[in-house]
Coordinates of C-alpha atoms and ligand atoms in Angstrom, one line a residue:
X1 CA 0.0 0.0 0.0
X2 CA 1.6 3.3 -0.7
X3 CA 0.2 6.8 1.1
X4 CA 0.3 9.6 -1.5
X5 CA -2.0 11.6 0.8
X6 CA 0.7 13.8 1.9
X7 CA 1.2 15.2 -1.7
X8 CA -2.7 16.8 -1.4
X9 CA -3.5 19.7 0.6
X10 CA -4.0 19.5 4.4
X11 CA -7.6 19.7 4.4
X12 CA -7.9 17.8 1.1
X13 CA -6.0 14.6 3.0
X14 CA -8.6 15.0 5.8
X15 CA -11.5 15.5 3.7
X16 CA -15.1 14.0 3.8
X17 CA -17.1 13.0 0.9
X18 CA -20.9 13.5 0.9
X19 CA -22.9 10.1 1.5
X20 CA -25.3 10.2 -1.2
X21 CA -28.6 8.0 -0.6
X22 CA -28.0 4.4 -2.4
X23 CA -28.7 3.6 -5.4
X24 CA -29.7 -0.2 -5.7
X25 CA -28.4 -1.6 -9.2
X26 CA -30.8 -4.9 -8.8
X27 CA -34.3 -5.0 -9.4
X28 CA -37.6 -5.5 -7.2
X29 CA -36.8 -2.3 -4.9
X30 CA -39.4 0.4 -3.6
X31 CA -37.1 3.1 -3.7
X32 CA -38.2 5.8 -1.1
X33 CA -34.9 7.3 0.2
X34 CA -33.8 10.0 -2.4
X35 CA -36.9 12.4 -2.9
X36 CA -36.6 11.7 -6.5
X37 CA -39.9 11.5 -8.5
X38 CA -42.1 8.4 -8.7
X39 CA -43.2 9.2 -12.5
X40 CA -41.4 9.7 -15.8
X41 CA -40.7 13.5 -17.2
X42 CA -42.4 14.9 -20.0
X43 CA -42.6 13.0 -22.3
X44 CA -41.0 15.6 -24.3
X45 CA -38.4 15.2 -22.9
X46 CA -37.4 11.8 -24.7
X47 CA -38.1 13.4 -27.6
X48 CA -35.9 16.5 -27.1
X49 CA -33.3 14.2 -26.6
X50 CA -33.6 12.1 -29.3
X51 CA -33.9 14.9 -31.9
X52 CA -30.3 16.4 -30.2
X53 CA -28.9 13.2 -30.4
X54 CA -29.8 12.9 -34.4
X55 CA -29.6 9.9 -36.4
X56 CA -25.7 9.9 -35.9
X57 CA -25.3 11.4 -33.5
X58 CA -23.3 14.1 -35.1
X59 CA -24.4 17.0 -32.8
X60 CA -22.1 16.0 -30.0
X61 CA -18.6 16.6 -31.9
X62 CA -19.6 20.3 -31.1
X63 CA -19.4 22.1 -27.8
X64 CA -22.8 23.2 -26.1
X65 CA -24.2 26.8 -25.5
X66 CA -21.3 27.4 -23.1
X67 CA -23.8 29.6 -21.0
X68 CA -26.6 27.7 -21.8
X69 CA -28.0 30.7 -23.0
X70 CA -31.3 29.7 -24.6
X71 CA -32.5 27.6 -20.9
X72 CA -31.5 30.9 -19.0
X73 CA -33.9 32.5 -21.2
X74 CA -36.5 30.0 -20.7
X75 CA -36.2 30.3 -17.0
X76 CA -36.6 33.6 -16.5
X77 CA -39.8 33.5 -18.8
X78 CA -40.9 30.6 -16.5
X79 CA -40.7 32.5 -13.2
X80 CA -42.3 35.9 -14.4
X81 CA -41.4 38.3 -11.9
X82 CA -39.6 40.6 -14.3
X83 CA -37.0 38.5 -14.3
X84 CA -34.5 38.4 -17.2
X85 CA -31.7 35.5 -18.7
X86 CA -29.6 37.9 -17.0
X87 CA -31.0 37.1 -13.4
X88 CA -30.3 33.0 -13.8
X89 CA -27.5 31.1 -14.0
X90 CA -27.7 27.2 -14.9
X91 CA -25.2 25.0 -13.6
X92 CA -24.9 21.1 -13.7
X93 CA -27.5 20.1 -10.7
X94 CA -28.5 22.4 -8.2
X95 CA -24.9 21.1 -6.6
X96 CA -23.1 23.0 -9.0
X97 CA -24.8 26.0 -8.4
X98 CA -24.0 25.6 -4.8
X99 CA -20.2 24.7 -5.3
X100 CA -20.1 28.4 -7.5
X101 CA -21.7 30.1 -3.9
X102 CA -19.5 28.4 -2.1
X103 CA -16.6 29.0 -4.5
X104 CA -17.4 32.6 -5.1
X105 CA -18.2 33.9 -1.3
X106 CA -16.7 31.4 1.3
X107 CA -13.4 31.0 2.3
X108 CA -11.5 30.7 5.8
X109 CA -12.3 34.5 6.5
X110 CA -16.2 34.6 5.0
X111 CA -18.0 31.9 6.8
X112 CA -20.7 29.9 5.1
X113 CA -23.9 29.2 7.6
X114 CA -26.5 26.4 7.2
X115 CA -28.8 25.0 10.1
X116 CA -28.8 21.7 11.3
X117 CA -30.3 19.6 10.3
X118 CA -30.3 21.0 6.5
X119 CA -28.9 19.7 3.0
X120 CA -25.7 17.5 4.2
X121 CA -23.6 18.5 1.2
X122 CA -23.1 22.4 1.9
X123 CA -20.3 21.3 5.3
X124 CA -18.8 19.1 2.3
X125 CA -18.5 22.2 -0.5
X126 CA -16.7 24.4 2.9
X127 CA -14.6 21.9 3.5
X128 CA -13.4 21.1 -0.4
X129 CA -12.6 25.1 -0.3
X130 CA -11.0 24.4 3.2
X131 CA -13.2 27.4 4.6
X132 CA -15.4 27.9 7.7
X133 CA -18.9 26.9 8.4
X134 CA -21.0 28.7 10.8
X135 CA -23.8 25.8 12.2
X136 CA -27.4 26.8 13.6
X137 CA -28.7 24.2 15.0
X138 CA -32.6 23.8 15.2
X139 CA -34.6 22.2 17.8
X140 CA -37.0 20.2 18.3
X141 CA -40.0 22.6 16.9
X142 CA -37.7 23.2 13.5
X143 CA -39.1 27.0 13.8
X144 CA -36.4 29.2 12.0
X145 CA -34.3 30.7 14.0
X146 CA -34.2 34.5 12.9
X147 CA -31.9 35.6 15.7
X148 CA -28.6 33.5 15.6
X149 CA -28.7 33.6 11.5
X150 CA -28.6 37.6 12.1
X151 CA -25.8 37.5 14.5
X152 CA -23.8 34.5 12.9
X153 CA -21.7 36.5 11.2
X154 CA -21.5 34.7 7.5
X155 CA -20.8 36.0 4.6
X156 CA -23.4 33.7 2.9
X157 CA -25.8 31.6 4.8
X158 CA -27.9 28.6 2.9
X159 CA -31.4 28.1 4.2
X160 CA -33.1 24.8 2.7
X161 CA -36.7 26.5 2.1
X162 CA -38.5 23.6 2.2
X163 CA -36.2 22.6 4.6
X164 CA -34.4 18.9 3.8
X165 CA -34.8 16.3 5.6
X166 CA -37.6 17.9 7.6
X167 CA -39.7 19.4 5.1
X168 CA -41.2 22.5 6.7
X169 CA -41.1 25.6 4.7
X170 CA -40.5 28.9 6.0
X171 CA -42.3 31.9 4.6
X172 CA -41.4 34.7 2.7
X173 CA -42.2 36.7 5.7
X174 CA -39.9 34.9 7.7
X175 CA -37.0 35.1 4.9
X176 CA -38.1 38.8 4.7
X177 CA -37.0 39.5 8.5
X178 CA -33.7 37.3 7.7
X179 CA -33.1 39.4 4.6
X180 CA -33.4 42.8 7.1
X181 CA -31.9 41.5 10.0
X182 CA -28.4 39.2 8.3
X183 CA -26.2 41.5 6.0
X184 CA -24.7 38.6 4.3
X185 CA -25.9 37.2 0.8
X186 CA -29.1 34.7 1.8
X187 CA -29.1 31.8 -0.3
X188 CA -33.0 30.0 -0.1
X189 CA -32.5 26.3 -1.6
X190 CA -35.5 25.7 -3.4
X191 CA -35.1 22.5 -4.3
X192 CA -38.5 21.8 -3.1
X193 CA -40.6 24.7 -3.6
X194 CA -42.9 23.4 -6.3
X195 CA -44.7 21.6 -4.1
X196 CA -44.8 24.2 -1.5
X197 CA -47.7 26.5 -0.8
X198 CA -45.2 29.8 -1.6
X199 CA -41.7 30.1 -2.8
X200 CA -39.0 33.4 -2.9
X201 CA -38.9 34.2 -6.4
X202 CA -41.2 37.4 -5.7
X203 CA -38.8 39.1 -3.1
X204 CA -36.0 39.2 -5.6
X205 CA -36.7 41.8 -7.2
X206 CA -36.5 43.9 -4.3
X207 CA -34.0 42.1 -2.7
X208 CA -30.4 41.9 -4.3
X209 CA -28.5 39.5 -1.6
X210 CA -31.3 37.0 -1.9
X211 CA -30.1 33.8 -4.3
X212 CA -32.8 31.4 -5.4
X213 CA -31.6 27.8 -6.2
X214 CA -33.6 25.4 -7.9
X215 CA -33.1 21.8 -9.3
X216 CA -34.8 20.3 -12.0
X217 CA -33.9 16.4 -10.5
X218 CA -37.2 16.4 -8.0
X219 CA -40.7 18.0 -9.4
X220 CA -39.2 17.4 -13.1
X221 CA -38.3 14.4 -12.6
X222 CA -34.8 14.5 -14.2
X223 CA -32.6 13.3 -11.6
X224 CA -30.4 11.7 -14.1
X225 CA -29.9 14.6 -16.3
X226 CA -28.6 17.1 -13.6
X227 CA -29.5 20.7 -14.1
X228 CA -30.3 23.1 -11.6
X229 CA -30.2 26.8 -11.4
X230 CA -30.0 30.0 -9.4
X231 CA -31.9 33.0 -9.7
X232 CA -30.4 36.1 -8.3
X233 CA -29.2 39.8 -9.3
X234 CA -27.2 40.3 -12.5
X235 CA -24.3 41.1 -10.4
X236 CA -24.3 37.8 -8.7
X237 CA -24.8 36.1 -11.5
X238 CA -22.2 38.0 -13.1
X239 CA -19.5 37.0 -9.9
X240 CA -20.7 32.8 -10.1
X241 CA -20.8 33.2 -14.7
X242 CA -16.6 33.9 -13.5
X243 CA -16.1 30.9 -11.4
X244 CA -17.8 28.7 -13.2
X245 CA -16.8 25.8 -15.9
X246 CA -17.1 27.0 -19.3
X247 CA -19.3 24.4 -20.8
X248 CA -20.8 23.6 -17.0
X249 CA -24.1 22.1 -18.8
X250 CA -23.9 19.2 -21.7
X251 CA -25.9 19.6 -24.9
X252 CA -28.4 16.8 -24.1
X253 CA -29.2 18.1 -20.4
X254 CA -30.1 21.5 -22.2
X255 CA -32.2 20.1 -24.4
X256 CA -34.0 18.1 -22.2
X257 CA -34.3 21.0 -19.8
X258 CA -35.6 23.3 -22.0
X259 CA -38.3 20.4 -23.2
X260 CA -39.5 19.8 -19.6
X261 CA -39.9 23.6 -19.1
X262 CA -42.2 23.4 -21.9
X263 CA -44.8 21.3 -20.5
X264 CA -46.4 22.8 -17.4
X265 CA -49.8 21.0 -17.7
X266 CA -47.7 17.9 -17.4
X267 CA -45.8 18.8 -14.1
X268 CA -48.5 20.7 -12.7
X269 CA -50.8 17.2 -12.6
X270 CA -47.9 15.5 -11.7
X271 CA -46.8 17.6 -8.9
X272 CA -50.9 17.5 -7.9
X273 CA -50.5 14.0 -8.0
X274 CA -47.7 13.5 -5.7
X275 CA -48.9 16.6 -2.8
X276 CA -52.3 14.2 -3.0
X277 CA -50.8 11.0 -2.3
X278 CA -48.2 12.8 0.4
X279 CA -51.1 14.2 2.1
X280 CA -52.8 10.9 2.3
X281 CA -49.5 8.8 3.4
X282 CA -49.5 12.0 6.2
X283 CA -52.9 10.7 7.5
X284 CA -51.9 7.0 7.4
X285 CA -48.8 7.8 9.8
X286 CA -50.0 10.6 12.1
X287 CA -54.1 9.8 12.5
X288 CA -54.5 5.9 12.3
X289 CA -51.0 5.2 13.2
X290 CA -50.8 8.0 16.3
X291 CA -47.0 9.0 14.6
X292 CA -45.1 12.6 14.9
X293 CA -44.6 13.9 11.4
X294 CA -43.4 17.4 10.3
X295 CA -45.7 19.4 8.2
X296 CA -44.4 18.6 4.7
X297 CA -44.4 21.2 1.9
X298 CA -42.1 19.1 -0.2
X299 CA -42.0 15.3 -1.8
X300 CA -40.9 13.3 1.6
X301 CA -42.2 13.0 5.0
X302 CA -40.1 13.2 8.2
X303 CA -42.1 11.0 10.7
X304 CA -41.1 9.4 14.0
X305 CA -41.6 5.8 14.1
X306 CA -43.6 4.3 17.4
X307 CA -43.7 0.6 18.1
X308 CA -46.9 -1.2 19.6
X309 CA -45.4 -0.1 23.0
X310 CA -45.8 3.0 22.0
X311 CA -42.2 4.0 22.5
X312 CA -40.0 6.0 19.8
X313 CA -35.7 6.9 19.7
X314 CA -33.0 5.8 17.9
X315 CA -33.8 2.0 18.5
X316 CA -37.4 2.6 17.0
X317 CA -36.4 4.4 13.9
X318 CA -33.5 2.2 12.9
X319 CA -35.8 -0.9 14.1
X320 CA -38.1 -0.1 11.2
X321 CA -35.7 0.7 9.0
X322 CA -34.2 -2.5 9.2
X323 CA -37.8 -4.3 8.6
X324 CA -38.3 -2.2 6.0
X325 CA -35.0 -2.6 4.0
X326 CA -35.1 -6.4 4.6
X327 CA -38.3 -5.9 3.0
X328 CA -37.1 -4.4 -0.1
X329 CA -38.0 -0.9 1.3
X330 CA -35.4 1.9 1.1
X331 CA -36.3 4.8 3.2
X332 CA -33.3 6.8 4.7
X333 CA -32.3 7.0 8.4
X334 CA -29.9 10.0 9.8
X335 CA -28.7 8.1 13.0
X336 CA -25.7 10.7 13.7
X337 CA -27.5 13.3 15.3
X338 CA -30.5 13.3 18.3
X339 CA -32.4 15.9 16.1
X340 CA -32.7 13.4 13.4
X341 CA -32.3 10.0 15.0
X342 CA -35.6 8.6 16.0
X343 CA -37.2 9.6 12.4
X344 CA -37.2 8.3 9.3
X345 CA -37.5 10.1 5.6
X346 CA -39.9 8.5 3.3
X347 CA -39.9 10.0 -0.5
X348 CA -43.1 10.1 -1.5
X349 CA -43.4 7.3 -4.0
X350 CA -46.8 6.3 -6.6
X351 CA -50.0 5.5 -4.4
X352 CA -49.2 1.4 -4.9
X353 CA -45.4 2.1 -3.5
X354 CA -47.6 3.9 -0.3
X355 CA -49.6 1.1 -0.2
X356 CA -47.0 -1.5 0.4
X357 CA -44.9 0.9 2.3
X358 CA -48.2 1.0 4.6
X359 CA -48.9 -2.5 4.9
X360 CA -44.9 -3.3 5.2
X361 CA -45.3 -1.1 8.3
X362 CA -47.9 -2.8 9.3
X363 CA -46.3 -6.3 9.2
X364 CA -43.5 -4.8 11.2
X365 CA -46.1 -3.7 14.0
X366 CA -47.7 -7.4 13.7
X367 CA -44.3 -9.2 14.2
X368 CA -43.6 -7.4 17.3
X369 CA -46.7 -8.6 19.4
X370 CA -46.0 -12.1 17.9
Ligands
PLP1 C1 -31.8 17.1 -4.0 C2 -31.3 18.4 -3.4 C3 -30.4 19.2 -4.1 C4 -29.6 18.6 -5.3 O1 -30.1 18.8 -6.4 P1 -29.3 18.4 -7.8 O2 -29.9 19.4 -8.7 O3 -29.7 17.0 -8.1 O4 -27.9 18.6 -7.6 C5 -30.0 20.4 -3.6 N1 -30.5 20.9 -2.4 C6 -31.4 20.1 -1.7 C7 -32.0 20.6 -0.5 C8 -31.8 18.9 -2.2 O5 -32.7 18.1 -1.5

């Protein structure tokens, strides 16, 4: 074995990686554990691609839009609000866009805040710049804490709005009184906001250190294609277009972008479809099952498992995680922290996936009083 750690940077050697959710490779799973959409896209967007990709495929010798300058359009136009192509910039997944913040405002000196719990990767993105994270922890009631972002001191702080893996949403009143009160540049992750009852994209235009991200991988159902976005003032936008890659987004992934943005009817029945069947799976855990679980303005429930003794915690939550991954199940379980270890996130998956999720449960309750 040879060690050829001490040729990288300090922090480098020491680093990290994010734990993305698994993805099985075998078949026969109920895949609950990464928020992404139970349905297909648009089925335009198969069709996009396939008319990119040609006959030959002769397209692809050639460099994409290097600013993806046609989508940026197409976003703006999608979010009204006055916006322009000049208030969006599109990077490869929504975790681009977030290395660019990071990249572009955070360092040892400027702090980066998040709360905890919020989206896992941002500590990762500080640490790859070897900067300095400022970390608010919520508690119990998940209530935003207006106060400690004020006096936290960072130059950019990163509120998950639906907040991940929780999914309460704070409102635009509340980001209104961060926006007065923190002097820092407020970054609102979005990533679930379309199936939220309200979203920021009206206070930006009256509010120039406010940064919208979005991702198409959830409510578009494009996972695989990664494409997110921000939406911000042209001089931010200007400051992240210099530290980004030059061709950040591949040919096919704006093309297929720009087809799914073309088909609202389709996502808006989809995204109707999915709040519908989260709602219901709500009832099922919290009124016949008698189980905590947030308020969810996203595509996943945080709920806090109870056995037929009517006791929760850490053993609980990872108890039915276990029955339900033996099961073929995959939820996901955060056991490294007592804010997050008696619950389990569920995706919201088609109503048959709820069903056997349901009665899975219920087989776990069943074997216990065996
Ligand atoms: C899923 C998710 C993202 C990542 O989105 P990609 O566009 O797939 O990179 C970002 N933020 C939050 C809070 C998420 O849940």
């Amino acid at each position: 074995m040879s060690d050829l750690s001490f040729l990288a940077l300090p922090h480098v050697a020491k680093l990290h990686a994010y734990t993305p959710g698994l993805q099985p490779t075998e078949p026969g799973w109920v895949k609950l554990n990464t928020n992404e959409c139970p349905y297909g896209p648009s089925p335009r967007v198969a069709e996009a691609l396939r008319r990119e990709i040609g006959e030959d495929g002769a397209s692809l010798r050639l460099y994409p839009n290097p600013k993806s300058s046609p989508l940026r359009a197409a976003i703006a136009q999608h979010h009204g609000h006055g916006l322009t192509a000049e208030n969006v910039i599109v990077g490869n997944g929504s975790d681009d866009i977030l290395n660019l913040l990071v990249r572009a405002f955070c360092t040892r000196e400027a702090a980066a805040g998040f709360t905890f719990p919020s989206y896992s990767l941002y500590p990762v993105l500080v640490e790859i710049q070897d900067g300095q994270s400022s970390v608010i922890a919520f508690d119990r009631a998940m209530k935003l804490p207006l106060e400690r972002i004020a006096a936290s001191k960072a130059r950019a702080f990163f509120l998950t709005s639906p907040n991940a893996p929780t999914g309460v949403a704070f409102t635009n009143a509340e980001l209104e009184r961060v926006l007065a009160s923190f002097p820092g540049l407020l970054v609102v992750d979005e990533a679930y906001a379309p199936f939220a009852k309200e979203n920021a994209v009206p206070l930006l235009a009256s509010h120039p250190r406010l940064v919208v991200v979005r991702t198409m991988s959830k409510a578009y159902a494009l996972a695989g294609i990664r494409v997110g976005y921000a939406l911000a003032h042209t001089e931010i936008i200007d400051l992240l277009d210099r530290v980004r890659d030059s061709y950040n987004v591949n040919r096919l992934s704006q093309a297929a972008a720009l087809a799914a943005l073309g088909d609202a009817d389709y996502y808006a029945t989809v995204i109707a479809k999915i709040k519908a069947t989260r709602d219901r799976a709500i009832v099922d855990l919290t009124i016949r099952r008698g189980w905590f679980a947030y308020d969810s303005s996203t595509n996943f429930i945080f709920t806090e498992p109870k056995n037929t003794l009517g006791e929760t915690g850490p053993a609980v939550a990872k108890a039915a995680y276990d029955f339900l991954c033996a099961h073929k199940i995959l939820v996901r379980y955060f056991p490294s922290h007592a804010l997050t270890a008696s619950f389990l996130r569920i995706s919201v998956g088609t109503d048959d996936e709820m069903l056997v999720l349901a009665d899975t449960l219920d087989t776990w309750l069943k074997t216990q009083n065996a």
